[in-house]
Short mmCIF file of C-alpha atoms in Angstrom, two decimals:
data_model
loop_
_atom_site.label_atom_id
_atom_site.label_comp_id
_atom_site.label_asym_id
_atom_site.label_seq_id
_atom_site.Cartn_x
_atom_site.Cartn_y
_atom_site.Cartn_z
CA MET A 25 -5.01 -9.55 7.52
CA SER A 26 -6.69 -5.77 7.24
CA PRO A 27 -5.42 -4.01 3.88
CA SER A 28 -5.01 -0.96 5.70
CA ARG A 29 -2.44 -1.67 8.25
CA PRO A 30 1.19 -0.22 8.17
CA ASN A 31 3.99 -2.29 8.07
CA PRO A 32 4.34 -2.67 11.99
CA PRO A 33 6.71 -2.48 14.76
CA ALA A 34 6.50 -5.61 16.11
CA SER A 35 7.75 -8.44 18.86
CA ALA A 36 7.92 -12.18 18.34
CA VAL A 37 5.17 -14.43 19.12
CA PRO A 38 4.37 -18.34 18.16
CA THR A 39 1.91 -18.59 15.37
CA ALA A 40 -1.48 -20.25 15.47
CA ALA A 41 -1.30 -22.78 12.79
CA GLY A 42 1.44 -25.77 11.65
CA GLU A 43 2.73 -26.06 15.61
CA GLY A 44 5.40 -29.06 15.27
CA GLY A 45 6.57 -27.76 11.88
CA ALA A 46 9.72 -25.71 11.75
CA ARG A 47 8.46 -22.59 11.02
CA THR A 48 9.75 -18.98 11.26
CA ARG A 49 8.52 -17.51 14.70
CA ALA A 50 5.70 -14.17 13.90
CA ARG A 51 6.09 -10.94 14.49
CA ARG A 52 3.00 -9.05 16.39
CA VAL A 53 1.43 -6.30 14.31
CA GLU A 54 0.84 -3.15 16.62
CA ARG A 55 -1.51 -0.52 15.23
CA GLY A 56 0.07 2.55 14.72
CA ASP A 57 -1.99 5.47 16.66
CA THR A 58 0.25 8.87 14.64
CA LEU A 59 -1.17 11.07 12.07
CA ARG A 60 1.73 9.48 10.00
CA GLU A 61 0.82 6.25 11.00
CA ARG A 62 -2.71 6.13 10.59
CA LEU A 63 -2.21 8.38 7.06
CA ARG A 64 0.36 5.59 5.81
CA SER A 65 -2.53 3.17 6.88
CA LYS A 66 -4.91 4.96 4.59
CA VAL A 67 -2.89 5.20 1.31
CA HIS A 68 -2.51 1.17 1.55
CA GLY A 69 -5.66 0.60 1.71
CA LEU A 70 -6.30 3.01 -1.18
CA LEU A 71 -3.50 0.97 -3.35
CA ALA A 72 -4.96 -1.97 -2.33
CA PHE A 73 -8.13 -0.97 -3.72
CA LEU A 74 -6.57 -0.13 -6.63
CA ALA A 75 -4.85 -3.47 -7.57
CA ASN A 76 -7.76 -5.40 -6.52
CA SER A 77 -10.70 -3.20 -8.64
CA ILE A 78 -8.47 -2.12 -11.46
CA VAL A 79 -5.10 -3.07 -11.82
CA GLY A 80 -5.04 -6.75 -11.86
CA HIS A 81 -7.97 -6.49 -14.36
CA ILE A 82 -6.23 -4.68 -16.73
CA PRO A 83 -5.20 -7.50 -19.46
CA VAL A 84 -1.67 -6.29 -20.21
CA ARG A 85 1.31 -7.72 -17.94
CA TRP A 86 3.80 -4.50 -18.84
CA ALA A 87 1.13 -2.37 -17.02
CA ARG A 88 0.33 -4.46 -14.47
CA ASN A 89 4.05 -4.96 -13.47
CA LEU A 90 4.26 -1.47 -13.73
CA PHE A 91 2.18 -0.21 -11.09
CA TYR A 92 2.98 -3.55 -8.98
CA HIS A 93 6.74 -1.84 -9.27
CA HIS A 94 6.50 1.52 -8.53
CA ALA A 95 3.30 2.04 -6.57
CA LEU A 96 3.70 -0.82 -4.28
CA LYS A 97 7.27 -1.52 -4.68
CA TRP A 98 7.74 -4.80 -5.21
CA GLU A 99 11.09 -6.37 -7.10
CA ILE A 100 9.72 -7.75 -10.22
CA ALA A 101 12.78 -9.08 -12.27
CA PRO A 102 12.82 -9.37 -16.02
CA GLY A 103 10.49 -12.33 -17.73
CA ALA A 104 8.34 -12.39 -14.33
CA THR A 105 4.43 -12.47 -15.23
CA ILE A 106 1.69 -11.47 -12.52
CA ASN A 107 -1.66 -12.75 -14.19
CA THR A 108 -4.68 -10.65 -14.05
CA GLY A 109 -6.71 -11.53 -10.93
CA LEU A 110 -4.48 -11.20 -8.31
CA LYS A 111 -5.57 -10.18 -5.47
CA ILE A 112 -3.39 -8.66 -2.12
CA PHE A 113 -3.88 -7.47 1.14
CA GLY A 114 -1.43 -5.44 3.40
CA GLY A 115 0.85 -3.22 2.69
CA ARG A 116 3.61 -1.82 0.12
CA GLY A 117 7.34 -3.39 -0.21
CA LYS A 118 8.27 -6.65 0.98
CA VAL A 119 7.72 -8.86 -2.25
CA SER A 120 10.34 -10.11 -4.89
CA ILE A 121 9.51 -12.17 -7.79
CA GLY A 122 12.57 -13.72 -9.61
CA ARG A 123 13.41 -14.11 -13.12
CA ASN A 124 10.82 -15.45 -15.26
CA SER A 125 8.50 -16.77 -12.75
CA THR A 126 5.09 -16.90 -13.35
CA ILE A 127 1.96 -16.16 -10.87
CA GLN A 128 -1.15 -17.26 -12.75
CA ILE A 129 -4.59 -15.43 -12.44
CA GLU A 130 -6.79 -15.24 -9.38
CA CYS A 131 -4.27 -15.78 -6.72
CA LEU A 132 -4.04 -14.34 -3.15
CA PHE A 133 -1.39 -12.51 -1.14
CA ALA A 134 -2.54 -12.14 2.36
CA GLY A 135 -0.34 -9.93 4.85
CA VAL A 136 1.34 -8.81 1.59
CA GLY A 137 3.96 -5.91 2.25
CA MET A 138 3.71 -6.81 6.27
CA ALA A 139 6.36 -9.68 5.87
CA ASP A 140 8.78 -10.46 3.51
CA LEU A 141 7.75 -12.93 0.11
CA ARG A 142 10.28 -14.03 -1.73
CA ILE A 143 9.46 -15.82 -5.04
CA GLY A 144 12.62 -17.31 -6.57
CA GLU A 145 13.80 -17.48 -10.45
CA ASN A 146 11.83 -19.90 -12.52
CA VAL A 147 8.86 -20.61 -10.21
CA ALA A 148 5.50 -21.65 -11.20
CA ILE A 149 2.33 -20.23 -8.75
CA ALA A 150 -0.85 -22.31 -10.91
CA TYR A 151 -4.44 -20.52 -10.62
CA ARG A 152 -6.29 -19.48 -7.35
CA THR A 153 -3.03 -20.30 -4.97
CA THR A 154 -3.33 -18.81 -1.60
CA ILE A 155 0.07 -17.55 0.13
CA VAL A 156 -0.75 -16.21 3.81
CA LEU A 157 1.57 -13.81 5.35
CA GLY A 158 -0.35 -12.78 8.25
CA SER A 159 -2.78 -14.05 10.51
CA HIS A 160 -4.35 -13.59 13.92
CA ASP A 161 -2.54 -14.63 17.24
CA VAL A 162 -5.80 -17.13 18.80
CA HIS A 163 -4.15 -17.20 22.40
CA SER A 164 -4.25 -13.21 22.27
CA PRO A 165 -7.28 -11.54 24.58
CA ASP A 166 -6.79 -8.61 21.63
CA PHE A 167 -6.79 -11.31 18.64
CA SER A 168 -3.51 -9.46 17.57
CA GLY A 169 -2.65 -9.80 13.89
CA VAL A 170 0.80 -11.44 13.68
CA VAL A 171 2.96 -12.18 10.29
CA SER A 172 5.55 -14.06 9.44
CA PRO A 173 7.67 -13.62 5.94
CA VAL A 174 7.37 -17.07 3.16
CA THR A 175 10.15 -18.00 0.79
CA ILE A 176 9.81 -20.00 -2.22
CA GLU A 177 13.13 -21.06 -3.86
CA ASP A 178 13.58 -21.56 -7.77
CA TYR A 179 11.95 -24.49 -9.71
CA VAL A 180 9.07 -24.59 -7.22
CA PHE A 181 5.71 -25.46 -8.70
CA ILE A 182 2.58 -25.29 -6.58
CA GLY A 183 -0.49 -26.49 -8.08
CA ALA A 184 -4.09 -24.85 -7.98
CA ASN A 185 -5.82 -23.79 -5.10
CA ALA A 186 -2.92 -24.21 -2.70
CA ILE A 187 -2.13 -22.86 0.36
CA VAL A 188 0.85 -21.84 1.60
CA ASN A 189 0.69 -20.84 5.26
CA ALA A 190 2.82 -17.84 7.00
CA GLY A 191 6.12 -18.67 8.10
CA LEU A 192 7.70 -20.79 5.62
CA THR A 193 10.38 -22.48 2.75
CA ILE A 194 9.42 -23.88 0.26
CA GLY A 195 12.86 -25.92 -0.98
CA ARG A 196 14.59 -25.59 -4.34
CA GLY A 197 12.47 -27.98 -7.08
CA ALA A 198 9.86 -28.71 -4.51
CA VAL A 199 6.50 -29.63 -5.93
CA VAL A 200 2.71 -28.64 -4.03
CA ALA A 201 0.01 -30.54 -5.09
CA SER A 202 -3.46 -28.93 -6.41
CA GLY A 203 -5.36 -28.13 -3.20
CA ALA A 204 -2.38 -29.03 -0.81
CA VAL A 205 -2.22 -27.35 2.69
CA VAL A 206 1.32 -26.57 3.25
CA THR A 207 1.97 -26.05 7.28
CA LYS A 208 5.37 -27.14 7.41
CA ASP A 209 8.57 -26.08 5.55
CA VAL A 210 8.96 -28.26 1.88
CA PRO A 211 12.66 -29.70 1.89
CA PRO A 212 13.91 -29.29 -1.75
CA GLY A 213 12.84 -31.62 -4.34
CA ALA A 214 10.11 -32.68 -1.95
CA ILE A 215 6.57 -33.37 -3.74
CA VAL A 216 3.86 -32.97 -1.08
CA ALA A 217 0.47 -33.34 -1.13
CA GLY A 218 -2.54 -33.00 0.85
CA ASN A 219 -4.33 -31.14 4.10
CA PRO A 220 -1.97 -31.07 5.64
CA ALA A 221 0.50 -31.51 3.06
CA LYS A 222 2.98 -35.11 3.04
CA PRO A 223 5.65 -35.85 1.15
CA ILE A 224 4.29 -38.55 -1.47
CA GLY A 225 7.63 -38.48 -3.53
CA GLN A 226 10.53 -36.82 -4.87
CA ARG A 227 11.90 -34.58 -7.81
CA ARG A 228 14.82 -34.84 -9.71
CA THR A 229 17.52 -32.40 -9.15
CA ASP A 230 18.88 -31.27 -12.92
CA LEU A 231 15.83 -28.85 -13.51
CA ALA A 232 17.18 -26.21 -16.25
CA TYR A 233 13.71 -24.74 -17.64
CA SER A 234 12.03 -21.71 -17.76
CA THR A 235 8.58 -20.85 -16.52
CA GLU A 236 8.60 -17.45 -18.48
CA SER A 237 4.68 -16.86 -19.79
CA TYR A 238 3.99 -15.73 -23.15
CA TRP A 239 0.38 -15.40 -22.82
CA PHE A 240 -1.12 -12.62 -25.04
CA MET A 241 -3.44 -10.23 -23.28
CA HIS A 242 -3.33 -12.26 -20.26
#
C-alpha cells in the first residue's frame, strides 16, 4: 500500500488471497480528489517517513511510544513496547496495542491506519514479522487497493519472519511458528506452521504470564 493514501470511504470487495478461509471482507480504497484529502495524504506520507527514517531508530522506548501515540494516534497500553526498526505504510489511527505486549525489532505493518489493527494483552510479536492490512484487488481493472482489519488476541506468540495477511483473527493463546504465512483465521490455542500455515498442535489454556519487555535502550 502507498504510505500517502488517506483513510478511505470504501465498498466491500473480496480479497485476492486466502480464498476458502474465514476472512473479513475487504474494503476498496478510493483515492481522494479534494484539496483536504490530498493534504491529508501528504501529511500521512510525512508522518510515515518520520516514523520509518527517524523515530523507529530512536533507542528509547518512551520517546518512540510518544510519537506513535500523539502523532499517529495509536492506543498504546501501559507496559507495551514497540522496539526499534518498525516500518509502517498507511495512515494514522486505528491501531491499539494491549498491556505488556511486545513488538520486536524490524517488524512491518503494511496498510496501517487504513483498517483496524487490534493487538491484545501479553502478545509477543517476534523479529521481522509482517502484518498486512492492505493489498490490491487483482481482479480489478484499475488494480484497486483493498484493506481489511487484523485482530491478534491476548497471549498470542508470533515467531520471527512470519506473515499475517489481511482480514484475519489470531485467537487467544495461539502460536504462529517462525516463517509461517497465515492465510486463514487461527483458532484459540492452535499452533500453526508452514506456508500456508496449518495446525500442528494445541497450546494449554491456563496462560498467565507477562510479555513486558525490560530491555534497556532497545
